[in-house]
Amino acid sequence: MPYDHGLEHGPRDFFANPAVSDPGYIIRLALEGGFNGIALQIGLAEKFYRDYAGEVPLVLKLNGKTDIPSDAEALSPLHASVADAVRLGADAVGYTLYVGSPAQETDFRQLRQVREDAQRFGMPLIVWAYPRGAAVEAKGGRDSFYAVDYAARTASELGADMVKVNFPHPEKMSGVKEAYQRDFSPQQAIEAVVRSANRTLLLVSGERRQATRPCWTRHDRRWMQVPPG
C-alpha cells in the first residue's frame, strides 16, 4: 500500500493541513500505519529518506507535474532516473502515464527509456495510469469503466510490473464504446480491469470509502484497493 507524496499533493494542501507539507511527517505516518512503501519525488527522497532508510521501502517517482496547467495535453516530464533510484536504495520506481493525452507520444517514449533502465537494473516498475485529455472526457470521462480499463491494458502492454488506476465507474457511459454501454456492477467492472491488466499487478484507489485498508479480491489475488490519495 504505497503512499504517494507527489508534486500534486504538496504546497496546495498547506493551509488545510500544515502537517501534509512536512515530508518527515508523511514518512512517519507511513511507518505508524504499517505501509509497505512510500512514493517520493527525488528532492524529498534525497533530503528526508536517509533518516528512515531500511524502515519503509522507497518508490522513487521518476516524473511529475504540477496541477497548475490544464490537463488537456497532460504530460509528466522526467526529472529523475532509475540510476538515482539505485543510488538512493529504492525498492521500485514509479512513472505517471497519461493515457489518451495528445502528448502521449512523448509519454510513451519516456516510459520506454524508464522500462529499459529498470530492466537493466532489476528494478520493479510501477505505472500510475491515468486517462487524460479531451478525447477521454468525450468518452465517459477519466474514471469511466472504459477509460480505466483501457489505461490498465495500456500500462500492461507497455511493460509495467504493477499498474495503479482509479476505481472504474461503469455508470459513466456517455460516448463510450458499445461494449461498455451495458449495466455492469462495480465488481464486474473491476474484475474486467484485472483481466485487462493480465499478469500485471493492479493497485486501485478511488471513492469507495468502505475500503479503508488494503484488501485483495479472490480473483488470483492480483489487485488491491487503497484509500483515496
mmCIF file of C-alpha atoms in Angstrom:
data_model
loop_
_atom_site.group_PDB
_atom_site.id
_atom_site.type_symbol
_atom_site.label_atom_id
_atom_site.label_comp_id
_atom_site.label_asym_id
_atom_site.label_seq_id
_atom_site.Cartn_x
_atom_site.Cartn_y
_atom_site.Cartn_z
ATOM 1 C CA MET A 1 0.000 0.000 0.000
ATOM 2 C CA PRO A 2 2.413 2.720 -1.106
ATOM 3 C CA TYR A 3 1.663 6.285 -0.053
ATOM 4 C CA ASP A 4 2.139 8.730 -2.921
ATOM 5 C CA HIS A 5 3.571 12.091 -1.863
ATOM 6 C CA GLY A 6 3.820 13.666 -5.307
ATOM 7 C CA LEU A 7 4.018 17.133 -6.797
ATOM 8 C CA GLU A 8 0.242 17.361 -6.890
ATOM 9 C CA HIS A 9 -0.020 16.507 -3.168
ATOM 10 C CA GLY A 10 2.202 19.292 -1.891
ATOM 11 C CA PRO A 11 2.026 23.059 -1.288
ATOM 12 C CA ARG A 12 -1.648 23.450 -2.159
ATOM 13 C CA ASP A 13 -2.562 21.432 0.959
ATOM 14 C CA PHE A 14 -0.500 23.506 3.398
ATOM 15 C CA PHE A 15 -3.243 25.769 4.712
ATOM 16 C CA ALA A 16 -5.782 22.953 5.011
ATOM 17 C CA ASN A 17 -3.338 20.755 6.912
ATOM 18 C CA PRO A 18 0.167 22.125 7.601
ATOM 19 C CA ALA A 19 1.397 18.650 8.574
ATOM 20 C CA VAL A 20 0.945 17.448 4.994
ATOM 21 C CA SER A 21 3.691 19.825 3.834
ATOM 22 C CA ASP A 22 6.220 18.121 6.128
ATOM 23 C CA PRO A 23 7.769 15.140 4.301
ATOM 24 C CA GLY A 24 9.144 13.814 7.580
ATOM 25 C CA TYR A 25 5.616 13.700 8.947
ATOM 26 C CA ILE A 26 4.435 11.816 5.864
ATOM 27 C CA ILE A 27 7.180 9.195 6.247
ATOM 28 C CA ARG A 28 6.433 8.794 9.963
ATOM 29 C CA LEU A 29 2.764 8.375 9.081
ATOM 30 C CA ALA A 30 3.707 5.600 6.659
ATOM 31 C CA LEU A 31 5.737 3.893 9.385
ATOM 32 C CA GLU A 32 2.998 4.152 12.002
ATOM 33 C CA GLY A 33 0.375 2.960 9.527
ATOM 34 C CA GLY A 34 2.389 -0.081 8.525
ATOM 35 C CA PHE A 35 2.605 0.991 4.892
ATOM 36 C CA ASN A 36 4.744 -1.251 2.723
ATOM 37 C CA GLY A 37 6.083 1.630 0.661
ATOM 38 C CA ILE A 38 6.160 5.368 0.172
ATOM 39 C CA ALA A 39 6.430 7.126 -3.192
ATOM 40 C CA LEU A 40 8.582 10.272 -3.140
ATOM 41 C CA GLN A 41 9.923 12.681 -5.717
ATOM 42 C CA ILE A 42 13.708 12.782 -5.915
ATOM 43 C CA GLY A 43 14.245 16.041 -3.984
ATOM 44 C CA LEU A 44 12.303 14.803 -0.970
ATOM 45 C CA ALA A 45 13.889 11.364 -1.173
ATOM 46 C CA GLU A 46 17.387 12.858 -1.145
ATOM 47 C CA LYS A 47 16.660 15.222 1.755
ATOM 48 C CA PHE A 48 14.487 13.084 4.024
ATOM 49 C CA TYR A 49 14.547 9.395 3.178
ATOM 50 C CA ARG A 50 18.022 8.678 4.568
ATOM 51 C CA ASP A 51 16.645 9.229 8.094
ATOM 52 C CA TYR A 52 14.219 6.340 7.578
ATOM 53 C CA ALA A 53 16.121 4.068 5.184
ATOM 54 C CA GLY A 54 15.500 0.425 5.985
ATOM 55 C CA GLU A 55 12.286 1.225 7.876
ATOM 56 C CA VAL A 56 9.895 1.770 4.982
ATOM 57 C CA PRO A 57 10.516 0.855 1.326
ATOM 58 C CA LEU A 58 11.003 3.717 -1.131
ATOM 59 C CA VAL A 59 9.307 4.018 -4.512
ATOM 60 C CA LEU A 60 11.138 6.807 -6.344
ATOM 61 C CA LYS A 61 8.796 8.730 -8.666
ATOM 62 C CA LEU A 62 10.776 9.490 -11.801
ATOM 63 C CA ASN A 63 8.392 12.034 -13.301
ATOM 64 C CA GLY A 64 5.830 14.516 -12.110
ATOM 65 C CA LYS A 65 3.969 17.720 -12.885
ATOM 66 C CA THR A 66 2.211 20.481 -11.006
ATOM 67 C CA ASP A 67 -1.566 20.868 -11.057
ATOM 68 C CA ILE A 68 -1.344 24.438 -12.420
ATOM 69 C CA PRO A 69 -1.592 23.794 -16.206
ATOM 70 C CA SER A 70 -4.675 22.312 -17.810
ATOM 71 C CA ASP A 71 -4.817 18.540 -18.269
ATOM 72 C CA ALA A 72 -5.846 18.998 -21.911
ATOM 73 C CA GLU A 73 -2.382 17.922 -23.085
ATOM 74 C CA ALA A 74 -1.143 16.351 -19.881
ATOM 75 C CA LEU A 75 2.481 15.234 -19.731
ATOM 76 C CA SER A 76 4.567 14.423 -16.681
ATOM 77 C CA PRO A 77 8.235 15.178 -17.518
ATOM 78 C CA LEU A 78 11.094 13.008 -16.338
ATOM 79 C CA HIS A 79 13.271 14.580 -13.643
ATOM 80 C CA ALA A 80 14.959 11.519 -12.135
ATOM 81 C CA SER A 81 16.414 8.246 -13.348
ATOM 82 C CA VAL A 82 16.481 4.578 -12.414
ATOM 83 C CA ALA A 83 20.156 5.103 -11.560
ATOM 84 C CA ASP A 84 19.036 7.693 -8.985
ATOM 85 C CA ALA A 85 16.698 5.097 -7.505
ATOM 86 C CA VAL A 86 19.535 2.585 -7.191
ATOM 87 C CA ARG A 87 21.755 5.222 -5.570
ATOM 88 C CA LEU A 88 19.055 6.060 -3.016
ATOM 89 C CA GLY A 89 18.359 2.402 -2.192
ATOM 90 C CA ALA A 90 14.825 2.434 -3.604
ATOM 91 C CA ASP A 91 12.852 -0.790 -3.904
ATOM 92 C CA ALA A 92 10.947 0.273 -7.033
ATOM 93 C CA VAL A 93 10.453 3.179 -9.410
ATOM 94 C CA GLY A 94 7.212 4.903 -10.319
ATOM 95 C CA TYR A 95 6.099 6.585 -13.516
ATOM 96 C CA THR A 96 2.877 8.522 -14.239
ATOM 97 C CA LEU A 97 1.439 7.766 -17.687
ATOM 98 C CA TYR A 98 -1.405 9.918 -19.047
ATOM 99 C CA VAL A 99 -3.276 7.585 -21.358
ATOM 100 C CA GLY A 100 -5.142 9.364 -24.155
ATOM 101 C CA SER A 101 -3.382 12.716 -23.796
ATOM 102 C CA PRO A 102 -2.343 14.394 -27.071
ATOM 103 C CA ALA A 103 1.181 14.289 -25.616
ATOM 104 C CA GLN A 104 1.179 10.502 -25.264
ATOM 105 C CA GLU A 105 3.803 10.004 -27.995
ATOM 106 C CA THR A 106 6.342 11.785 -25.785
ATOM 107 C CA ASP A 107 4.939 9.969 -22.763
ATOM 108 C CA PHE A 108 5.411 6.561 -24.382
ATOM 109 C CA ARG A 109 8.961 7.454 -25.409
ATOM 110 C CA GLN A 110 9.863 8.478 -21.848
ATOM 111 C CA LEU A 111 8.337 5.302 -20.445
ATOM 112 C CA ARG A 112 10.269 3.146 -22.900
ATOM 113 C CA GLN A 113 13.554 4.551 -21.595
ATOM 114 C CA VAL A 114 12.464 4.048 -17.987
ATOM 115 C CA ARG A 115 11.401 0.465 -18.706
ATOM 116 C CA GLU A 116 14.697 -0.385 -20.385
ATOM 117 C CA ASP A 117 16.691 1.097 -17.495
ATOM 118 C CA ALA A 118 14.509 -0.639 -14.902
ATOM 119 C CA GLN A 119 15.051 -3.999 -16.587
ATOM 120 C CA ARG A 120 18.808 -3.404 -16.753
ATOM 121 C CA PHE A 121 18.993 -2.602 -13.034
ATOM 122 C CA GLY A 122 16.450 -5.233 -11.968
ATOM 123 C CA MET A 123 14.138 -2.552 -10.559
ATOM 124 C CA PRO A 124 10.339 -3.106 -10.454
ATOM 125 C CA LEU A 125 8.340 -0.532 -12.424
ATOM 126 C CA ILE A 126 5.047 0.829 -11.082
ATOM 127 C CA VAL A 127 2.975 2.848 -13.559
ATOM 128 C CA TRP A 128 0.316 5.299 -12.421
ATOM 129 C CA ALA A 129 -2.011 5.020 -15.475
ATOM 130 C CA TYR A 130 -4.393 7.967 -15.585
ATOM 131 C CA PRO A 131 -6.614 8.769 -18.599
ATOM 132 C CA ARG A 132 -6.448 12.466 -19.556
ATOM 133 C CA GLY A 133 -7.359 14.791 -22.405
ATOM 134 C CA ALA A 134 -10.372 15.983 -24.390
ATOM 135 C CA ALA A 135 -10.788 12.638 -26.182
ATOM 136 C CA VAL A 136 -11.044 10.883 -22.822
ATOM 137 C CA GLU A 137 -13.567 13.391 -21.461
ATOM 138 C CA ALA A 138 -15.689 12.869 -24.600
ATOM 139 C CA LYS A 139 -15.781 9.119 -23.965
ATOM 140 C CA GLY A 140 -17.185 8.811 -20.473
ATOM 141 C CA GLY A 141 -14.510 10.720 -18.564
ATOM 142 C CA ARG A 142 -11.246 9.848 -16.867
ATOM 143 C CA ASP A 143 -12.715 7.422 -14.317
ATOM 144 C CA SER A 144 -15.244 5.692 -16.564
ATOM 145 C CA PHE A 145 -15.047 1.919 -16.800
ATOM 146 C CA TYR A 146 -13.938 2.281 -20.434
ATOM 147 C CA ALA A 147 -11.112 4.731 -19.672
ATOM 148 C CA VAL A 148 -9.782 2.871 -16.622
ATOM 149 C CA ASP A 149 -9.929 -0.478 -18.429
ATOM 150 C CA TYR A 150 -8.038 0.987 -21.383
ATOM 151 C CA ALA A 151 -5.426 2.564 -19.104
ATOM 152 C CA ALA A 152 -4.761 -0.705 -17.267
ATOM 153 C CA ARG A 153 -4.295 -2.589 -20.537
ATOM 154 C CA THR A 154 -2.057 0.116 -21.986
ATOM 155 C CA ALA A 155 0.268 0.127 -18.962
ATOM 156 C CA SER A 156 0.462 -3.657 -19.028
ATOM 157 C CA GLU A 157 1.322 -3.768 -22.726
ATOM 158 C CA LEU A 158 3.974 -1.060 -22.268
ATOM 159 C CA GLY A 159 5.800 -3.147 -19.669
ATOM 160 C CA ALA A 160 4.578 -2.154 -16.196
ATOM 161 C CA ASP A 161 5.169 -4.642 -13.369
ATOM 162 C CA MET A 162 2.370 -3.009 -11.381
ATOM 163 C CA VAL A 163 -0.232 -0.508 -12.525
ATOM 164 C CA LYS A 164 -2.196 1.900 -10.363
ATOM 165 C CA VAL A 165 -5.592 3.061 -11.633
ATOM 166 C CA ASN A 166 -8.622 4.816 -10.203
ATOM 167 C CA PHE A 167 -11.733 2.808 -9.415
ATOM 168 C CA PRO A 168 -13.835 2.380 -12.580
ATOM 169 C CA HIS A 169 -17.340 3.841 -12.751
ATOM 170 C CA PRO A 170 -19.460 1.675 -15.085
ATOM 171 C CA GLU A 171 -22.395 4.103 -14.846
ATOM 172 C CA LYS A 172 -20.423 6.685 -16.863
ATOM 173 C CA MET A 173 -21.376 5.557 -20.367
ATOM 174 C CA SER A 174 -21.736 8.780 -22.370
ATOM 175 C CA GLY A 175 -19.733 8.420 -25.568
ATOM 176 C CA VAL A 176 -18.056 5.140 -24.623
ATOM 177 C CA LYS A 177 -17.684 2.181 -26.978
ATOM 178 C CA GLU A 178 -20.685 -0.117 -27.396
ATOM 179 C CA ALA A 179 -19.165 -2.933 -25.361
ATOM 180 C CA TYR A 180 -19.214 -0.668 -22.279
ATOM 181 C CA GLN A 181 -22.793 0.563 -22.781
ATOM 182 C CA ARG A 182 -24.335 -2.039 -20.512
ATOM 183 C CA ASP A 183 -25.311 -2.246 -16.855
ATOM 184 C CA PHE A 184 -22.180 -3.511 -15.133
ATOM 185 C CA SER A 185 -21.811 -3.754 -11.378
ATOM 186 C CA PRO A 186 -18.700 -2.221 -9.764
ATOM 187 C CA GLN A 187 -17.441 -5.752 -9.063
ATOM 188 C CA GLN A 188 -17.876 -6.769 -12.699
ATOM 189 C CA ALA A 189 -16.043 -3.634 -13.797
ATOM 190 C CA ILE A 190 -13.048 -4.160 -11.532
ATOM 191 C CA GLU A 191 -12.797 -7.834 -12.471
ATOM 192 C CA ALA A 192 -12.713 -6.827 -16.136
ATOM 193 C CA VAL A 193 -9.943 -4.319 -15.416
ATOM 194 C CA VAL A 194 -7.979 -7.085 -13.646
ATOM 195 C CA ARG A 195 -8.320 -9.262 -16.743
ATOM 196 C CA SER A 196 -7.176 -6.375 -18.949
ATOM 197 C CA ALA A 197 -4.070 -5.944 -16.804
ATOM 198 C CA ASN A 198 -3.459 -9.715 -17.174
ATOM 199 C CA ARG A 199 -0.185 -10.603 -15.379
ATOM 200 C CA THR A 200 0.482 -7.031 -14.300
ATOM 201 C CA LEU A 201 -0.394 -6.463 -10.640
ATOM 202 C CA LEU A 202 -3.230 -3.970 -10.220
ATOM 203 C CA LEU A 203 -3.438 -1.321 -7.498
ATOM 204 C CA VAL A 204 -6.725 0.562 -7.262
ATOM 205 C CA SER A 205 -7.696 3.770 -5.479
ATOM 206 C CA GLY A 206 -10.904 5.726 -5.629
ATOM 207 C CA GLU A 207 -14.023 6.919 -3.861
ATOM 208 C CA ARG A 208 -15.253 3.630 -2.442
ATOM 209 C CA ARG A 209 -14.759 4.668 1.170
ATOM 210 C CA GLN A 210 -15.579 1.270 2.640
ATOM 211 C CA ALA A 211 -12.078 0.168 1.641
ATOM 212 C CA THR A 212 -10.112 1.781 4.449
ATOM 213 C CA ARG A 213 -7.327 -0.774 4.368
ATOM 214 C CA PRO A 214 -5.790 -2.998 1.709
ATOM 215 C CA CYS A 215 -7.944 -5.859 0.531
ATOM 216 C CA TRP A 216 -7.483 -8.473 -2.153
ATOM 217 C CA THR A 217 -10.172 -9.953 -4.357
ATOM 218 C CA ARG A 218 -10.447 -13.681 -4.827
ATOM 219 C CA HIS A 219 -9.516 -13.180 -8.499
ATOM 220 C CA ASP A 220 -5.967 -14.535 -8.429
ATOM 221 C CA ARG A 221 -5.052 -12.089 -5.626
ATOM 222 C CA ARG A 222 -3.877 -9.651 -8.280
ATOM 223 C CA TRP A 223 -5.366 -6.357 -7.200
ATOM 224 C CA MET A 224 -5.800 -4.410 -4.013
ATOM 225 C CA GLN A 225 -7.786 -1.311 -3.172
ATOM 226 C CA VAL A 226 -6.430 1.523 -1.061
ATOM 227 C CA PRO A 227 -7.986 4.725 0.284
ATOM 228 C CA PRO A 228 -8.051 7.802 -1.969
ATOM 229 C CA GLY A 229 -4.829 9.827 -2.128
#
